[in-house]
Amino acid sequence: MRYFILVLSDKAYKGLRKDECIEAVKSVFNNANFELIGAEILPDELEQIKRKLEELADSGKADLIITSGGTGVSPRDVTPDATLKVIEKRIQGMEYAMIMEALKHTPMGSISRAVVGIRSKTLIVNLPGSPKAVKENLNAIINAIPHAIEKLKGAEGDCGQFLHIEGD
């Protein structure tokens, strides 16, 4: 399964802050059967994020797009808004799982607006912009991701089958 990491951060885009979220995502997928096909940092610009998500999902090259950053309530936090404009189906169970995990670590987890959804045959997952929160949120759903992608691709297997991936 192929994945792409898209970091949304004005400061990282301008080189004012070093991004650590790409490495955080990679560390969680380290033990999984996933191939990183690319990573990019963009500013917090709704239309730019929307276009990139559409481009990646519509190309068919990525089975999974992981975004990091822009999921809060600041005026420049627009990642969920862009994601909602491009997805065809929302997967709220994964969103709930991430919020429940976040709340174990911080009360600020309750203000997450992260979205998980499907465009074509690509799963899009919004994660926070903190490396620690990236790992916590991604580990909350990592075991469901392969099955979701298999189902998107037309697999007819039973949903009762369970695969466990050891994350970082």
Short mmCIF file of C-alpha atoms in Angstrom, two decimals:
data_model
loop_
_atom_site.label_atom_id
_atom_site.label_comp_id
_atom_site.label_asym_id
_atom_site.label_seq_id
_atom_site.Cartn_x
_atom_site.Cartn_y
_atom_site.Cartn_z
CA MET A 1 0.00 0.00 0.00
CA ARG A 2 1.40 3.36 -1.06
CA TYR A 3 1.13 6.51 1.01
CA PHE A 4 1.95 10.20 0.64
CA ILE A 5 2.58 12.64 3.48
CA LEU A 6 1.36 16.21 3.13
CA VAL A 7 2.44 18.64 5.86
CA LEU A 8 0.48 21.88 6.15
CA SER A 9 2.38 24.57 7.97
CA ASP A 10 3.10 28.18 7.05
CA LYS A 11 6.25 28.20 9.22
CA ALA A 12 7.65 24.92 7.90
CA TYR A 13 6.86 25.96 4.32
CA LYS A 14 8.80 29.22 4.80
CA GLY A 15 11.69 27.39 6.48
CA LEU A 16 11.05 29.11 9.82
CA ARG A 17 10.50 25.79 11.61
CA LYS A 18 11.90 22.33 10.96
CA ASP A 19 9.18 19.80 10.23
CA GLU A 20 9.30 16.68 12.38
CA CYS A 21 5.91 15.27 11.43
CA ILE A 22 7.10 13.49 8.28
CA GLU A 23 9.52 11.44 10.36
CA ALA A 24 6.82 10.82 12.98
CA VAL A 25 4.48 9.35 10.34
CA LYS A 26 7.28 7.27 8.84
CA SER A 27 8.17 5.87 12.27
CA VAL A 28 4.62 4.61 12.81
CA PHE A 29 4.54 2.94 9.39
CA ASN A 30 8.01 1.50 9.89
CA ASN A 31 6.68 -1.97 10.79
CA ALA A 32 3.80 -1.93 8.33
CA ASN A 33 3.67 -3.00 4.71
CA PHE A 34 3.42 0.55 3.37
CA GLU A 35 5.57 2.31 0.79
CA LEU A 36 6.18 6.04 1.10
CA ILE A 37 5.84 7.51 -2.39
CA GLY A 38 6.42 11.15 -1.46
CA ALA A 39 6.15 13.98 1.01
CA GLU A 40 5.55 17.69 0.60
CA ILE A 41 5.15 20.76 2.77
CA LEU A 42 2.53 23.35 1.78
CA PRO A 43 1.33 26.55 3.42
CA ASP A 44 -2.04 26.72 5.16
CA GLU A 45 -3.90 27.77 2.00
CA LEU A 46 -7.28 26.10 1.47
CA GLU A 47 -7.29 26.08 -2.35
CA GLN A 48 -3.70 24.87 -2.58
CA ILE A 49 -4.38 22.03 -0.13
CA LYS A 50 -7.60 21.12 -1.95
CA ARG A 51 -5.83 20.99 -5.34
CA LYS A 52 -3.02 18.82 -3.97
CA LEU A 53 -5.44 16.37 -2.34
CA GLU A 54 -7.42 16.10 -5.58
CA GLU A 55 -4.25 15.64 -7.63
CA LEU A 56 -2.90 12.89 -5.36
CA ALA A 57 -6.20 11.02 -4.99
CA ASP A 58 -7.22 11.31 -8.64
CA SER A 59 -3.83 10.13 -9.92
CA GLY A 60 -4.41 6.70 -8.36
CA LYS A 61 -0.78 6.63 -7.21
CA ALA A 62 -1.52 6.90 -3.47
CA ASP A 63 -3.74 4.50 -1.56
CA LEU A 64 -3.43 6.71 1.50
CA ILE A 65 -2.78 10.42 1.99
CA ILE A 66 -1.69 11.45 5.46
CA THR A 67 -1.92 15.15 6.19
CA SER A 68 -0.33 16.75 9.24
CA GLY A 69 -1.19 20.18 10.54
CA GLY A 70 -4.02 22.67 10.30
CA THR A 71 -6.61 20.62 12.20
CA GLY A 72 -7.28 23.04 15.06
CA VAL A 73 -9.34 26.18 15.43
CA SER A 74 -6.83 28.88 14.49
CA PRO A 75 -7.89 31.12 11.59
CA ARG A 76 -5.21 29.54 9.34
CA ASP A 77 -6.23 25.94 10.24
CA VAL A 78 -8.00 24.93 7.04
CA THR A 79 -6.90 21.34 6.38
CA PRO A 80 -10.24 19.77 7.44
CA ASP A 81 -12.12 22.34 5.36
CA ALA A 82 -10.08 21.46 2.26
CA THR A 83 -10.49 17.74 2.96
CA LEU A 84 -14.27 18.05 3.29
CA LYS A 85 -14.39 19.73 -0.13
CA VAL A 86 -12.65 16.78 -1.83
CA ILE A 87 -13.88 13.63 -0.10
CA GLU A 88 -16.86 11.60 -1.25
CA LYS A 89 -17.42 9.68 1.99
CA ARG A 90 -16.46 10.47 5.56
CA ILE A 91 -15.18 7.84 8.00
CA GLN A 92 -16.20 9.27 11.34
CA GLY A 93 -15.30 6.15 13.30
CA MET A 94 -11.63 6.79 12.61
CA GLU A 95 -12.09 10.45 13.57
CA TYR A 96 -13.69 9.39 16.86
CA ALA A 97 -10.91 6.89 17.56
CA MET A 98 -8.29 9.60 17.10
CA ILE A 99 -10.14 12.05 19.36
CA MET A 100 -10.58 9.42 22.05
CA GLU A 101 -6.85 8.65 21.96
CA ALA A 102 -5.93 12.35 21.98
CA LEU A 103 -8.11 12.95 25.05
CA LYS A 104 -6.05 10.37 26.95
CA HIS A 105 -3.06 12.69 26.57
CA THR A 106 -4.46 16.22 26.55
CA PRO A 107 -7.80 18.01 27.00
CA MET A 108 -6.92 19.93 23.81
CA GLY A 109 -7.83 16.78 21.85
CA SER A 110 -11.42 17.93 22.12
CA ILE A 111 -10.81 20.85 19.75
CA SER A 112 -9.49 18.69 16.91
CA ARG A 113 -11.37 19.10 13.64
CA ALA A 114 -9.45 16.29 11.89
CA VAL A 115 -11.33 14.59 9.07
CA VAL A 116 -10.94 11.09 7.63
CA GLY A 117 -12.54 10.30 4.32
CA ILE A 118 -12.43 8.71 0.91
CA ARG A 119 -11.92 10.17 -2.52
CA SER A 120 -12.12 7.63 -5.30
CA LYS A 121 -10.02 4.71 -3.99
CA THR A 122 -7.81 6.82 -1.73
CA LEU A 123 -8.10 7.17 2.03
CA ILE A 124 -7.31 10.67 3.36
CA VAL A 125 -6.42 11.07 7.04
CA ASN A 126 -5.91 14.44 8.74
CA LEU A 127 -3.49 14.39 11.67
CA PRO A 128 -2.42 17.19 14.03
CA GLY A 129 0.78 19.17 13.47
CA SER A 130 2.66 17.93 16.54
CA PRO A 131 4.97 14.90 16.08
CA LYS A 132 3.79 13.43 19.40
CA ALA A 133 0.12 13.88 18.46
CA VAL A 134 0.80 12.47 14.98
CA LYS A 135 2.02 9.22 16.52
CA GLU A 136 -0.79 9.04 19.06
CA ASN A 137 -3.54 9.68 16.50
CA LEU A 138 -2.10 7.44 13.81
CA ASN A 139 -1.54 4.57 16.22
CA ALA A 140 -5.23 4.82 17.20
CA ILE A 141 -6.31 3.87 13.65
CA ILE A 142 -3.35 2.07 12.09
CA ASN A 143 -4.88 -1.38 12.45
CA ALA A 144 -8.00 -0.35 10.53
CA ILE A 145 -6.18 1.40 7.66
CA PRO A 146 -5.11 -1.69 5.65
CA HIS A 147 -8.60 -3.18 5.80
CA ALA A 148 -10.20 0.13 4.79
CA ILE A 149 -7.91 0.39 1.79
CA GLU A 150 -8.51 -3.24 0.80
CA LYS A 151 -12.27 -2.61 0.90
CA LEU A 152 -11.84 0.57 -1.17
CA LYS A 153 -10.06 -1.49 -3.79
CA GLY A 154 -12.94 -3.98 -3.93
CA ALA A 155 -11.79 -6.77 -1.59
CA GLU A 156 -14.69 -9.00 -0.63
CA GLY A 157 -13.15 -10.41 2.55
CA ASP A 158 -15.04 -10.45 5.82
CA CYS A 159 -14.72 -7.35 8.00
CA GLY A 160 -14.30 -9.64 11.00
CA GLN A 161 -10.75 -10.47 9.97
CA PHE A 162 -8.26 -8.46 11.99
CA LEU A 163 -4.69 -7.48 11.22
CA HIS A 164 -2.51 -6.04 13.96
CA ILE A 165 0.36 -3.69 13.13
CA GLU A 166 2.89 -2.70 15.75
CA GLY A 167 3.36 1.07 15.53
CA ASP A 168 6.12 3.17 17.08
#
